[in-house]
């Protein structure tokens, strides 16, 4: 896939994480049925899950997330994000056990965060910082939304860095086909 080559040009060699420790490399499939709010997770930053012990970061590595819609109805389903929140202090959240797993839950109204539904076509790629606040959108379309996601790991010595936060310099970038 050409987007992996573009990512490796920017970040160096990539590894896919195994935060649930099910397989050496984990790619998660998501199916979101029309009108089923229980099919989407709450707004969160992926770093919150790592802080709760979902996965172990190898020494000397950093991470970012990739989200790829496979079947969507742009404007009716997909991923929500709050642009720029990877650079801001995060809103308060609590931890709850849901489905046997400890999960972060926002203590503020998600609508106060400036969330935007990204208009991504199937096959687009959304790469984002793991401190970016995001979540799945309730599907208002007529068909199921299908997407895949995974966390990429790269060596500290590679890739762009935001010197203020010592983190990858990416709040979210979209690639559609071969266009950056």
mmCIF file of C-alpha atoms in Angstrom:
data_model
loop_
_atom_site.group_PDB
_atom_site.id
_atom_site.type_symbol
_atom_site.label_atom_id
_atom_site.label_comp_id
_atom_site.label_asym_id
_atom_site.label_seq_id
_atom_site.Cartn_x
_atom_site.Cartn_y
_atom_site.Cartn_z
ATOM 1 C CA UNK A 1 0.000 0.000 0.000
ATOM 2 C CA UNK A 2 1.451 3.350 -1.009
ATOM 3 C CA UNK A 3 0.350 5.101 2.198
ATOM 4 C CA UNK A 4 2.674 2.853 4.240
ATOM 5 C CA UNK A 5 5.559 3.904 2.028
ATOM 6 C CA UNK A 6 4.652 7.566 2.575
ATOM 7 C CA UNK A 7 4.442 7.040 6.321
ATOM 8 C CA UNK A 8 7.790 5.265 6.409
ATOM 9 C CA UNK A 9 9.383 8.129 4.448
ATOM 10 C CA UNK A 10 8.219 10.459 7.230
ATOM 11 C CA UNK A 11 8.646 8.244 10.312
ATOM 12 C CA UNK A 12 11.142 5.548 9.348
ATOM 13 C CA UNK A 13 10.421 1.831 9.803
ATOM 14 C CA UNK A 14 6.990 1.179 11.343
ATOM 15 C CA UNK A 15 5.644 -1.564 13.574
ATOM 16 C CA UNK A 16 1.980 -2.278 14.278
ATOM 17 C CA UNK A 17 1.221 -2.556 17.992
ATOM 18 C CA UNK A 18 -0.492 -5.357 19.870
ATOM 19 C CA UNK A 19 -2.121 -3.423 22.710
ATOM 20 C CA UNK A 20 -4.716 -6.112 23.435
ATOM 21 C CA UNK A 21 -1.954 -8.761 23.223
ATOM 22 C CA UNK A 22 -4.078 -11.005 21.012
ATOM 23 C CA UNK A 23 -1.674 -11.214 18.076
ATOM 24 C CA UNK A 24 1.847 -9.916 17.374
ATOM 25 C CA UNK A 25 0.291 -7.150 15.238
ATOM 26 C CA UNK A 26 -3.332 -6.143 15.740
ATOM 27 C CA UNK A 27 -5.692 -4.557 13.235
ATOM 28 C CA UNK A 28 -9.160 -3.897 14.662
ATOM 29 C CA UNK A 29 -12.294 -4.126 12.508
ATOM 30 C CA UNK A 30 -15.294 -2.011 13.455
ATOM 31 C CA UNK A 31 -18.860 -2.498 12.278
ATOM 32 C CA UNK A 32 -21.326 0.260 13.216
ATOM 33 C CA UNK A 33 -24.986 -0.446 12.525
ATOM 34 C CA UNK A 34 -27.396 2.328 11.536
ATOM 35 C CA UNK A 35 -28.911 4.013 14.588
ATOM 36 C CA UNK A 36 -27.037 1.902 17.177
ATOM 37 C CA UNK A 37 -25.335 4.247 19.632
ATOM 38 C CA UNK A 38 -23.945 1.253 21.541
ATOM 39 C CA UNK A 39 -21.792 0.388 18.501
ATOM 40 C CA UNK A 40 -19.551 3.444 19.000
ATOM 41 C CA UNK A 41 -17.197 4.239 21.839
ATOM 42 C CA UNK A 42 -17.074 7.443 23.818
ATOM 43 C CA UNK A 43 -14.871 10.380 22.872
ATOM 44 C CA UNK A 44 -11.352 9.742 24.132
ATOM 45 C CA UNK A 45 -7.631 10.051 23.465
ATOM 46 C CA UNK A 46 -5.928 6.743 22.682
ATOM 47 C CA UNK A 47 -3.155 7.685 25.128
ATOM 48 C CA UNK A 48 -5.707 7.276 27.934
ATOM 49 C CA UNK A 49 -6.069 3.563 27.106
ATOM 50 C CA UNK A 50 -2.283 3.119 27.100
ATOM 51 C CA UNK A 51 -2.119 4.844 30.505
ATOM 52 C CA UNK A 52 -4.680 2.305 31.786
ATOM 53 C CA UNK A 53 -2.388 -0.552 30.779
ATOM 54 C CA UNK A 54 -3.859 -1.461 27.387
ATOM 55 C CA UNK A 55 -0.622 -2.451 25.734
ATOM 56 C CA UNK A 56 3.032 -1.930 26.527
ATOM 57 C CA UNK A 57 5.193 0.547 24.692
ATOM 58 C CA UNK A 58 8.588 -0.779 23.722
ATOM 59 C CA UNK A 59 11.421 1.416 24.998
ATOM 60 C CA UNK A 60 12.588 3.982 22.472
ATOM 61 C CA UNK A 61 9.324 4.126 20.473
ATOM 62 C CA UNK A 62 6.481 6.588 19.877
ATOM 63 C CA UNK A 63 3.037 5.932 18.437
ATOM 64 C CA UNK A 64 0.198 7.238 16.280
ATOM 65 C CA UNK A 65 -3.104 5.797 15.084
ATOM 66 C CA UNK A 66 -4.364 4.939 11.592
ATOM 67 C CA UNK A 67 -8.122 4.799 10.867
ATOM 68 C CA UNK A 68 -9.343 3.602 7.456
ATOM 69 C CA UNK A 69 -13.009 3.632 6.439
ATOM 70 C CA UNK A 70 -13.853 0.657 4.219
ATOM 71 C CA UNK A 71 -17.572 1.324 3.812
ATOM 72 C CA UNK A 72 -19.011 4.688 4.803
ATOM 73 C CA UNK A 73 -21.651 7.209 3.911
ATOM 74 C CA UNK A 74 -19.652 10.444 4.291
ATOM 75 C CA UNK A 75 -21.539 12.987 6.362
ATOM 76 C CA UNK A 76 -23.693 10.250 7.912
ATOM 77 C CA UNK A 77 -21.153 8.047 9.694
ATOM 78 C CA UNK A 78 -17.441 7.783 10.367
ATOM 79 C CA UNK A 79 -15.034 9.271 12.874
ATOM 80 C CA UNK A 80 -15.380 12.432 14.939
ATOM 81 C CA UNK A 81 -12.362 14.444 16.050
ATOM 82 C CA UNK A 82 -11.692 17.654 17.951
ATOM 83 C CA UNK A 83 -8.937 19.359 15.919
ATOM 84 C CA UNK A 84 -5.941 20.616 17.867
ATOM 85 C CA UNK A 85 -6.805 18.854 21.126
ATOM 86 C CA UNK A 86 -3.559 16.869 21.019
ATOM 87 C CA UNK A 87 -1.819 20.166 21.933
ATOM 88 C CA UNK A 88 -4.183 21.145 24.773
ATOM 89 C CA UNK A 89 -4.676 19.936 28.331
ATOM 90 C CA UNK A 90 -7.245 17.167 28.217
ATOM 91 C CA UNK A 91 -10.659 17.508 29.828
ATOM 92 C CA UNK A 92 -11.261 15.443 32.974
ATOM 93 C CA UNK A 93 -12.323 11.824 32.651
ATOM 94 C CA UNK A 94 -13.037 8.912 34.923
ATOM 95 C CA UNK A 95 -12.405 5.193 34.456
ATOM 96 C CA UNK A 96 -15.228 2.638 34.275
ATOM 97 C CA UNK A 97 -15.319 -1.072 33.679
ATOM 98 C CA UNK A 98 -17.333 -1.720 30.495
ATOM 99 C CA UNK A 99 -17.593 -5.143 28.953
ATOM 100 C CA UNK A 100 -14.966 -6.373 31.403
ATOM 101 C CA UNK A 101 -12.431 -3.749 30.271
ATOM 102 C CA UNK A 102 -11.318 -0.590 32.065
ATOM 103 C CA UNK A 103 -12.218 2.361 29.823
ATOM 104 C CA UNK A 104 -11.900 6.150 30.089
ATOM 105 C CA UNK A 105 -15.169 8.136 30.104
ATOM 106 C CA UNK A 106 -15.266 11.924 29.648
ATOM 107 C CA UNK A 107 -16.565 14.027 32.526
ATOM 108 C CA UNK A 108 -17.603 16.861 30.166
ATOM 109 C CA UNK A 109 -20.227 17.122 27.451
ATOM 110 C CA UNK A 110 -18.539 15.911 24.238
ATOM 111 C CA UNK A 111 -20.440 18.595 22.294
ATOM 112 C CA UNK A 112 -18.372 21.235 24.134
ATOM 113 C CA UNK A 113 -15.190 19.941 22.462
ATOM 114 C CA UNK A 114 -15.819 21.197 18.911
ATOM 115 C CA UNK A 115 -16.068 17.710 17.430
ATOM 116 C CA UNK A 116 -16.210 17.427 13.642
ATOM 117 C CA UNK A 117 -17.385 14.468 11.578
ATOM 118 C CA UNK A 118 -14.630 13.934 9.025
ATOM 119 C CA UNK A 119 -15.953 13.549 5.456
ATOM 120 C CA UNK A 120 -13.782 10.532 4.607
ATOM 121 C CA UNK A 121 -14.519 8.413 1.566
ATOM 122 C CA UNK A 122 -13.953 4.637 1.704
ATOM 123 C CA UNK A 123 -10.263 3.867 1.260
ATOM 124 C CA UNK A 124 -9.089 7.187 2.711
ATOM 125 C CA UNK A 125 -6.549 7.111 5.521
ATOM 126 C CA UNK A 126 -6.713 9.240 8.675
ATOM 127 C CA UNK A 127 -3.457 9.253 10.665
ATOM 128 C CA UNK A 128 -3.558 10.987 14.039
ATOM 129 C CA UNK A 129 -1.714 11.648 17.277
ATOM 130 C CA UNK A 130 -2.741 9.452 20.192
ATOM 131 C CA UNK A 131 -3.527 12.540 22.305
ATOM 132 C CA UNK A 132 -6.134 13.763 19.775
ATOM 133 C CA UNK A 133 -9.686 13.588 21.169
ATOM 134 C CA UNK A 134 -11.851 11.503 18.858
ATOM 135 C CA UNK A 135 -14.600 8.892 18.761
ATOM 136 C CA UNK A 136 -16.976 7.067 16.497
ATOM 137 C CA UNK A 137 -20.058 8.848 15.186
ATOM 138 C CA UNK A 138 -23.493 7.327 15.619
ATOM 139 C CA UNK A 139 -24.408 5.970 12.200
ATOM 140 C CA UNK A 140 -27.246 8.010 10.670
ATOM 141 C CA UNK A 141 -26.817 6.309 7.303
ATOM 142 C CA UNK A 142 -28.753 3.462 5.737
ATOM 143 C CA UNK A 143 -25.954 0.855 5.748
ATOM 144 C CA UNK A 144 -23.336 -0.367 8.219
ATOM 145 C CA UNK A 145 -20.120 1.599 8.538
ATOM 146 C CA UNK A 146 -17.064 -0.647 8.337
ATOM 147 C CA UNK A 147 -13.581 0.537 9.247
ATOM 148 C CA UNK A 148 -10.214 -0.759 10.371
ATOM 149 C CA UNK A 149 -7.727 0.825 12.741
ATOM 150 C CA UNK A 150 -4.323 0.131 14.187
ATOM 151 C CA UNK A 151 -1.539 1.825 16.117
ATOM 152 C CA UNK A 152 1.802 2.413 14.429
ATOM 153 C CA UNK A 153 5.018 2.452 16.434
ATOM 154 C CA UNK A 154 8.194 4.170 15.276
ATOM 155 C CA UNK A 155 11.609 4.764 16.800
ATOM 156 C CA UNK A 156 12.229 7.927 18.851
ATOM 157 C CA UNK A 157 15.116 8.845 16.582
ATOM 158 C CA UNK A 158 12.843 8.932 13.501
ATOM 159 C CA UNK A 159 9.894 11.062 12.473
ATOM 160 C CA UNK A 160 8.766 14.636 13.045
ATOM 161 C CA UNK A 161 8.625 15.849 16.651
ATOM 162 C CA UNK A 162 6.722 18.691 18.282
ATOM 163 C CA UNK A 163 9.471 20.073 20.513
ATOM 164 C CA UNK A 164 6.977 21.619 22.957
ATOM 165 C CA UNK A 165 5.458 18.243 23.805
ATOM 166 C CA UNK A 166 8.217 15.842 22.654
ATOM 167 C CA UNK A 167 5.573 13.989 20.660
ATOM 168 C CA UNK A 168 4.865 13.275 16.997
ATOM 169 C CA UNK A 169 3.926 16.482 15.196
ATOM 170 C CA UNK A 170 0.573 15.353 13.811
ATOM 171 C CA UNK A 171 -2.863 16.351 14.974
ATOM 172 C CA UNK A 172 -4.452 14.442 12.167
ATOM 173 C CA UNK A 173 -3.746 14.173 8.495
ATOM 174 C CA UNK A 174 -5.794 12.639 5.764
ATOM 175 C CA UNK A 175 -4.581 10.796 2.719
ATOM 176 C CA UNK A 176 -6.893 9.773 -0.072
ATOM 177 C CA UNK A 177 -5.301 7.381 -2.514
ATOM 178 C CA UNK A 178 -1.897 8.765 -3.458
ATOM 179 C CA UNK A 179 -2.642 12.343 -2.420
ATOM 180 C CA UNK A 180 -1.132 13.439 0.910
#
